[in-house]
Coordinates of N, CA and C in Angstrom, one line a residue:
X1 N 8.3 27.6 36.5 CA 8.4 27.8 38.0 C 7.7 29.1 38.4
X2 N 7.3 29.1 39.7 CA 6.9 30.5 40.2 C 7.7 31.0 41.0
X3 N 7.7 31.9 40.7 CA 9.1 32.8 41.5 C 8.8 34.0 42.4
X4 N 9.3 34.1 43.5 CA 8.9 35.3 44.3 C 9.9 36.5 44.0
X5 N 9.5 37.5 44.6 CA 10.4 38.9 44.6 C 12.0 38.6 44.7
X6 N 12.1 37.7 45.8 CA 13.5 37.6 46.0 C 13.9 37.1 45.2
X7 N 13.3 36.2 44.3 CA 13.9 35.4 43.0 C 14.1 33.9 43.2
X8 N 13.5 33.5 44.2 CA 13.5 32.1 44.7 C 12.0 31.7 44.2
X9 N 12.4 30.3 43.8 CA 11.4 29.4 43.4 C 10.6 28.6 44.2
X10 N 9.1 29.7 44.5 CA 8.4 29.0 45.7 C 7.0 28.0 45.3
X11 N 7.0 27.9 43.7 CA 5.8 26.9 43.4 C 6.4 26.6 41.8
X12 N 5.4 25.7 41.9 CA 5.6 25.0 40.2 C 4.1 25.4 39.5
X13 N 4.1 26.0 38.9 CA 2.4 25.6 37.7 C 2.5 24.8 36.6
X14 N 1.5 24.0 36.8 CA 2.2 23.0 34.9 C 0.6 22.3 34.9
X15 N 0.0 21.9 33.8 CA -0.8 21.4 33.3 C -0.2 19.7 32.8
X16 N -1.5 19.0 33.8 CA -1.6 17.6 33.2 C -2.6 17.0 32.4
X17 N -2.3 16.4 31.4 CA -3.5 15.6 30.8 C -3.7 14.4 30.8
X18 N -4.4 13.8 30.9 CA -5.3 12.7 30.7 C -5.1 11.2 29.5
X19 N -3.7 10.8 29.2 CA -3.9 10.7 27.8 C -3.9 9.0 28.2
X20 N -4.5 8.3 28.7 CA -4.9 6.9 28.9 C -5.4 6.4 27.3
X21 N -6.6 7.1 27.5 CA -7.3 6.8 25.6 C -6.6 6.9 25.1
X22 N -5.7 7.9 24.7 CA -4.5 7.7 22.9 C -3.5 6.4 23.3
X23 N -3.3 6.2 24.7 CA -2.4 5.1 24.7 C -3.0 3.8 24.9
X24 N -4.5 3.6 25.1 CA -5.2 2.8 24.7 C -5.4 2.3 23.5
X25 N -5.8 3.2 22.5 CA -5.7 3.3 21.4 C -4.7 3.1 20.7
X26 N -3.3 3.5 21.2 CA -2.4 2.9 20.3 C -1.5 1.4 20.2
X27 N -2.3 0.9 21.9 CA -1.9 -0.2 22.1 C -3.0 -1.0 21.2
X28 N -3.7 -0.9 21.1 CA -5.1 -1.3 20.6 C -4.4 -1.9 18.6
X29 N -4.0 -1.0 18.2 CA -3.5 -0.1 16.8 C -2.6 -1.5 16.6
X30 N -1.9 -1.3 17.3 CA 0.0 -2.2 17.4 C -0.8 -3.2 17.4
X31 N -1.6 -3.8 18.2 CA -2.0 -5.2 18.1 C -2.9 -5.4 17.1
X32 N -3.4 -4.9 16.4 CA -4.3 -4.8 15.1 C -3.3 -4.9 13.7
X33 N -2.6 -4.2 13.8 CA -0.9 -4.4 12.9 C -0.4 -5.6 12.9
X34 N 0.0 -6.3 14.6 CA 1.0 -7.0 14.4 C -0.5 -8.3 13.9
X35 N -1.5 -8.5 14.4 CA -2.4 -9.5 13.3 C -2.7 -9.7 11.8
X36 N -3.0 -8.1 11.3 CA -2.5 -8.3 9.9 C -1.2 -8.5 9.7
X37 N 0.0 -8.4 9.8 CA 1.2 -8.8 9.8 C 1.5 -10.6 9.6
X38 N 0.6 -10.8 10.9 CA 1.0 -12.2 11.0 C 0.2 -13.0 9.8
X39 N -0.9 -12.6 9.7 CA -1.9 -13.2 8.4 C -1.6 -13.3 7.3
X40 N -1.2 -12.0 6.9 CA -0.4 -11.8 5.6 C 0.6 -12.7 5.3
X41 N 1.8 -12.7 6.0 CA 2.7 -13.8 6.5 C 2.5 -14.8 6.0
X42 N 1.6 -15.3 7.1 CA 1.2 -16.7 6.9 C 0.4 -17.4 5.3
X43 N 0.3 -16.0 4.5 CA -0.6 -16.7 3.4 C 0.7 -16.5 1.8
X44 N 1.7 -16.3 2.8 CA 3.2 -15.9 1.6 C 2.6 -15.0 0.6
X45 N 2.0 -13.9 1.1 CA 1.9 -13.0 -0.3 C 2.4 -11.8 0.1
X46 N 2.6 -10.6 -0.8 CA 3.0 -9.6 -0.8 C 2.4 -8.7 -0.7
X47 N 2.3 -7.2 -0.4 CA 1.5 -6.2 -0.4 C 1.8 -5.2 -1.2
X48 N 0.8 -4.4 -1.6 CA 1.6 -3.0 -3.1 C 0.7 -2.1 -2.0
X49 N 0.8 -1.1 -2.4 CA 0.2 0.1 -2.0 C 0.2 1.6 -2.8
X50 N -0.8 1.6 -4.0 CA -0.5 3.3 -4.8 C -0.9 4.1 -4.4
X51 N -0.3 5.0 -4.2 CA -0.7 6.7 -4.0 C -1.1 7.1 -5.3
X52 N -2.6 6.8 -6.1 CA -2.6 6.8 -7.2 C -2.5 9.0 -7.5
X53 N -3.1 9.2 -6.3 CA -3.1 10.9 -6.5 C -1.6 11.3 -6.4
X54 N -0.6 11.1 -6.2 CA 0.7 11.5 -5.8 C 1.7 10.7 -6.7
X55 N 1.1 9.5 -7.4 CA 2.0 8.5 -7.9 C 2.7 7.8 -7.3
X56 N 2.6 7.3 -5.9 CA 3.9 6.9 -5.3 C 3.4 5.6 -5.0
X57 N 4.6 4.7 -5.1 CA 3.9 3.1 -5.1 C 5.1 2.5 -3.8
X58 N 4.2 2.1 -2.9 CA 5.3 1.2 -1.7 C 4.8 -0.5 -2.5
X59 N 5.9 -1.4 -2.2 CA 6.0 -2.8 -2.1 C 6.7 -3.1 -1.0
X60 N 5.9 -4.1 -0.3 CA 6.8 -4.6 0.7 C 8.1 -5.7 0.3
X61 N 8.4 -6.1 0.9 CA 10.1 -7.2 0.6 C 9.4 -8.5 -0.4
X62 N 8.3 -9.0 0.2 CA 7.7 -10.0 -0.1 C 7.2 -9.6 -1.9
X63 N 7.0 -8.8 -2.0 CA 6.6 -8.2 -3.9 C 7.4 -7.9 -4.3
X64 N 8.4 -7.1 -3.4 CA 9.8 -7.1 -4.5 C 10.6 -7.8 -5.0
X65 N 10.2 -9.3 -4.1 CA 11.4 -10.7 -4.7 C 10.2 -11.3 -5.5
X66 N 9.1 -11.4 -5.7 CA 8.3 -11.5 -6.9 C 8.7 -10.9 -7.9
X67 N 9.2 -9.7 -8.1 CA 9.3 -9.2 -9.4 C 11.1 -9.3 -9.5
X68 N 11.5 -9.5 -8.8 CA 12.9 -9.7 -8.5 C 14.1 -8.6 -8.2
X69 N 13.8 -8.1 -7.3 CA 13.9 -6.6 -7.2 C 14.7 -6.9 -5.3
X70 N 16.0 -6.4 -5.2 CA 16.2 -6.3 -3.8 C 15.5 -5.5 -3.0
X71 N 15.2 -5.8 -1.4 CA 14.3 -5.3 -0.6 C 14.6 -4.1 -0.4
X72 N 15.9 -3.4 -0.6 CA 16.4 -2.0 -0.2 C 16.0 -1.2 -2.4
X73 N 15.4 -1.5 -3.0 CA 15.0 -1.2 -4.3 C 13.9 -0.4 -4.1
X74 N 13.5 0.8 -4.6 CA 12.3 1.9 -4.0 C 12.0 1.2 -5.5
X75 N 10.3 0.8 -5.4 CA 9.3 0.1 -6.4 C 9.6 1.0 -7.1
X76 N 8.7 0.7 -8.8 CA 8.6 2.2 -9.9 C 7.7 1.3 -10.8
X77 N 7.1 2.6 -11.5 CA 5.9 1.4 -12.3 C 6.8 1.0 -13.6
X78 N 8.1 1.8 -14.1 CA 8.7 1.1 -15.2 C 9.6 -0.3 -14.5
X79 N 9.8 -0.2 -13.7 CA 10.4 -1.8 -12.9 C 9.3 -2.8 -13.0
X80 N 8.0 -2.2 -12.6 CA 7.0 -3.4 -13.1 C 6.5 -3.9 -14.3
X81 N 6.7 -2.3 -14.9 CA 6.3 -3.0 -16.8 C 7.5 -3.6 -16.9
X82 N 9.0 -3.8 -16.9 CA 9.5 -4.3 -17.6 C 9.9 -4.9 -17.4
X83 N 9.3 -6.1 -16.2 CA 8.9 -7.5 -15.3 C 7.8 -8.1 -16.0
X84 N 7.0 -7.5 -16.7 CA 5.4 -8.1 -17.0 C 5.8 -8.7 -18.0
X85 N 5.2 -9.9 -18.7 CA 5.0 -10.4 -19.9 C 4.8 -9.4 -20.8
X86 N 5.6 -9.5 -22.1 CA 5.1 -8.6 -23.0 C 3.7 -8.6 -23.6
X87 N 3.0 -10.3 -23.8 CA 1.9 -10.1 -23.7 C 0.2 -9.7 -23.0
X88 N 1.2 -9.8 -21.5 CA 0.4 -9.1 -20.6 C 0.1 -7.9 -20.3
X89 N 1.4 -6.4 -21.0 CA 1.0 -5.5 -20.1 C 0.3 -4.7 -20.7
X90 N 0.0 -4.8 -21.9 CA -1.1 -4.1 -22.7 C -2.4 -4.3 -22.1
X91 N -2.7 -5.5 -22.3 CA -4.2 -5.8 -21.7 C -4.4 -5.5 -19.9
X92 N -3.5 -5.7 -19.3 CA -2.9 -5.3 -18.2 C -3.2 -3.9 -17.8
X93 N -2.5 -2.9 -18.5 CA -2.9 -1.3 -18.7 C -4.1 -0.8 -19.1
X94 N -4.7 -1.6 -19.8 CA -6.5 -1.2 -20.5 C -7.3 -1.4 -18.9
X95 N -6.7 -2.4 -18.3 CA -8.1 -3.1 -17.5 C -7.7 -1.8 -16.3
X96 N -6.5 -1.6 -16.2 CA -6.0 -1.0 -14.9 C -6.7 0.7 -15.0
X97 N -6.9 1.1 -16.9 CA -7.5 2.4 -16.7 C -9.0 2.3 -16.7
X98 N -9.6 1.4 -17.4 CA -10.4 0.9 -17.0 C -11.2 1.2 -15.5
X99 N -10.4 0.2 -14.9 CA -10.9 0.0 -13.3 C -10.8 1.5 -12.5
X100 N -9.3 2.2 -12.6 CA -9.7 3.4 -12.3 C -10.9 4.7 -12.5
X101 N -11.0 4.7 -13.9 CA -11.8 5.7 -14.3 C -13.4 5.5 -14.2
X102 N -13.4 3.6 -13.3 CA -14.9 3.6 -12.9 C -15.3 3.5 -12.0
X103 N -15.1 5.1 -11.8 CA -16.3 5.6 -10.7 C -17.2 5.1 -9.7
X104 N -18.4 4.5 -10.3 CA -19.5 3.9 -10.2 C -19.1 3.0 -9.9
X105 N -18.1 2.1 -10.1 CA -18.0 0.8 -9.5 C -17.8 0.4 -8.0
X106 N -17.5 -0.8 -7.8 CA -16.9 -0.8 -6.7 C -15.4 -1.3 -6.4
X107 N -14.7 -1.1 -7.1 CA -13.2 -0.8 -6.8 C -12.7 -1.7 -7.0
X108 N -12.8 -3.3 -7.0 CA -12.5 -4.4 -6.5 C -11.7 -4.0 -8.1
X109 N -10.4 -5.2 -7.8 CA -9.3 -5.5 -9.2 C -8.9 -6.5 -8.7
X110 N -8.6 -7.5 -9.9 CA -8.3 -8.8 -9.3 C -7.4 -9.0 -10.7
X111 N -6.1 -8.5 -11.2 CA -5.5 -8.8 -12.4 C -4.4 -10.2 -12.1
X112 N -4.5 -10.3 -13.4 CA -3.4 -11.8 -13.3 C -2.4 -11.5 -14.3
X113 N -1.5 -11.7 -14.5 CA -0.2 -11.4 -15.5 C 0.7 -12.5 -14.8
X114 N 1.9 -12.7 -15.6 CA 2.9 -13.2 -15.9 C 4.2 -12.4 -16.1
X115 N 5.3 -12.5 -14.4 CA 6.2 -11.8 -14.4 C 7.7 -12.8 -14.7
X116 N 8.4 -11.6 -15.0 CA 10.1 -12.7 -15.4 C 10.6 -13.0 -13.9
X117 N 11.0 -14.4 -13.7 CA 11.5 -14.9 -12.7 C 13.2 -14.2 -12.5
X118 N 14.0 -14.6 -11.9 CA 15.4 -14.5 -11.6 C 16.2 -15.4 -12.8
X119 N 15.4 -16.4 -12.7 CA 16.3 -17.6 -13.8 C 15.8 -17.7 -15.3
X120 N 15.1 -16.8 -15.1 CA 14.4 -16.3 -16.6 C 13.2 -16.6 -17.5
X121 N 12.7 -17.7 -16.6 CA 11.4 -18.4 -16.8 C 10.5 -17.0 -16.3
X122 N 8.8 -17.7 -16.7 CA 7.9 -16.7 -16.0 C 7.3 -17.2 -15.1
X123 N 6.6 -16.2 -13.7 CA 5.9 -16.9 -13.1 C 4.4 -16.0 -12.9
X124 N 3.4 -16.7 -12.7 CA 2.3 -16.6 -12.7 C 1.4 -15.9 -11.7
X125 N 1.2 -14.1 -11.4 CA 0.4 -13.4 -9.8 C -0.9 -13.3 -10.3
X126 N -1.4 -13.5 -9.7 CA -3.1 -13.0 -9.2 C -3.0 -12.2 -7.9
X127 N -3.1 -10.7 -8.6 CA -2.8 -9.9 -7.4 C -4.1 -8.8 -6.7
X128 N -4.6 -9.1 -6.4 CA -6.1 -8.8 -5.9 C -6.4 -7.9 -5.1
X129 N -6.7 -6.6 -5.5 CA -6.2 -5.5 -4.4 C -8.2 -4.9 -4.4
X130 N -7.7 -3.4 -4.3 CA -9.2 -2.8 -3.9 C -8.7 -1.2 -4.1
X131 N -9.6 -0.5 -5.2 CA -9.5 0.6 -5.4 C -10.1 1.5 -4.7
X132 N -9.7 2.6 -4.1 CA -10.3 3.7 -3.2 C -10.5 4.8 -4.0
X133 N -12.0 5.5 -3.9 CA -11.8 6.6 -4.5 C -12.4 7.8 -3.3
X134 N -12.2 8.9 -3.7 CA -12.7 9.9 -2.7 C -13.9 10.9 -3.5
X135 N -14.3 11.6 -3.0 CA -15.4 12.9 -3.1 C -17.0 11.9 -4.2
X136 N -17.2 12.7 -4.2 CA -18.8 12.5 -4.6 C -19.7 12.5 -5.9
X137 N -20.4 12.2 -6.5 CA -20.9 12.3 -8.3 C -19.2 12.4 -9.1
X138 N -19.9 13.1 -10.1 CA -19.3 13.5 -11.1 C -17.5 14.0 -10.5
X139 N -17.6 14.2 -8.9 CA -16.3 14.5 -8.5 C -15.3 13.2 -7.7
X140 N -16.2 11.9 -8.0 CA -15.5 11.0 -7.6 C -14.2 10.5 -8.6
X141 N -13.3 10.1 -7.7 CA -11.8 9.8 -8.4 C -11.4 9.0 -7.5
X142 N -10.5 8.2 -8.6 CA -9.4 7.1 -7.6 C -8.5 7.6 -6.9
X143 N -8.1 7.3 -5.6 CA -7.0 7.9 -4.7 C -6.1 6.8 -4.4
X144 N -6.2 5.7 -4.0 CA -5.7 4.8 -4.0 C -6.0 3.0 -4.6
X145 N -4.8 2.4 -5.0 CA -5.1 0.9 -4.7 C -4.0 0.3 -4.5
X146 N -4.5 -0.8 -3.8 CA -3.9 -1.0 -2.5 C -4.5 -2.5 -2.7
X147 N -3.1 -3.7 -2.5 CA -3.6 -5.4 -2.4 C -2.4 -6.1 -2.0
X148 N -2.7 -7.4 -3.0 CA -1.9 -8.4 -2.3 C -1.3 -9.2 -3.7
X149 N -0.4 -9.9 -3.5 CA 0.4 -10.3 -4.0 C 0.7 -11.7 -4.1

């Protein structure tokens, strides 16, 4: 407020901004979400997501009951090895350091393995994601991968 001598409040000063575009933008965002949302959905698969620089691995509900894991279960990569076929996770872990440590490639991974069901059979993912790496030459590294289920 602005205030005169007497101490009464004879004006206001305040700055307004403009923010149409961020809320364009984020109406824009929401509707871009809820379509991958619905797609995803619609094709019954799951999503993973590594923070391979941090180690931190999200699964959404849909990957968790693939590996058999309740939706409120925070993922871990020893919950997934010890879901894999034992004949799977070896060759499994070659391809996966593999795919990270090349650089030069272009990121795609497309692994298949064999996890333990609930009733103790196994069942069969082809889980198809996309490796991200950051910085440049000899300073390129994987940062993320990130797919489907």
């Amino acid at each position: 407020p602005w205030i005169d001598p007497a101490g009464d409040v004879v004006g206001l000063v305040g700055v307004s901004v403009d923010i149409t575009a961020e809320r364009l933008t984020q109406a824009a965002l929401a509707r871009s979400d809820e379509r991958l949302r619905v797609a995803i959905e619609s094709t019954g698969a799951g999503t993973y997501d590594w923070d391979v620089a941090h180690d931190e691995l999200v699964w959404d509900a849909r990957t968790k009951a693939y590996f058999g894991l309740p939706p409120e279960t925070a993922p871990s990569y020893a919950a997934f090895r010890e879901r894999v076929h034992p004949d799977d996770i070896g060759p499994f872990e070659q391809r996966m350091q593999a795919a990270l440590a090349d650089v030069h490639g272009n990121g795609q991974w497309r692994p298949q393995f064999r996890v333990r069901r609930a009733d103790g059979g196994w069942r069969w993912l082809d889980t198809p994601g996309q490796i991200h790496y950051e910085g440049e030459g000899c300073q390129r590294r994987a940062v993320r991968l990130a797919g489907l289920v």
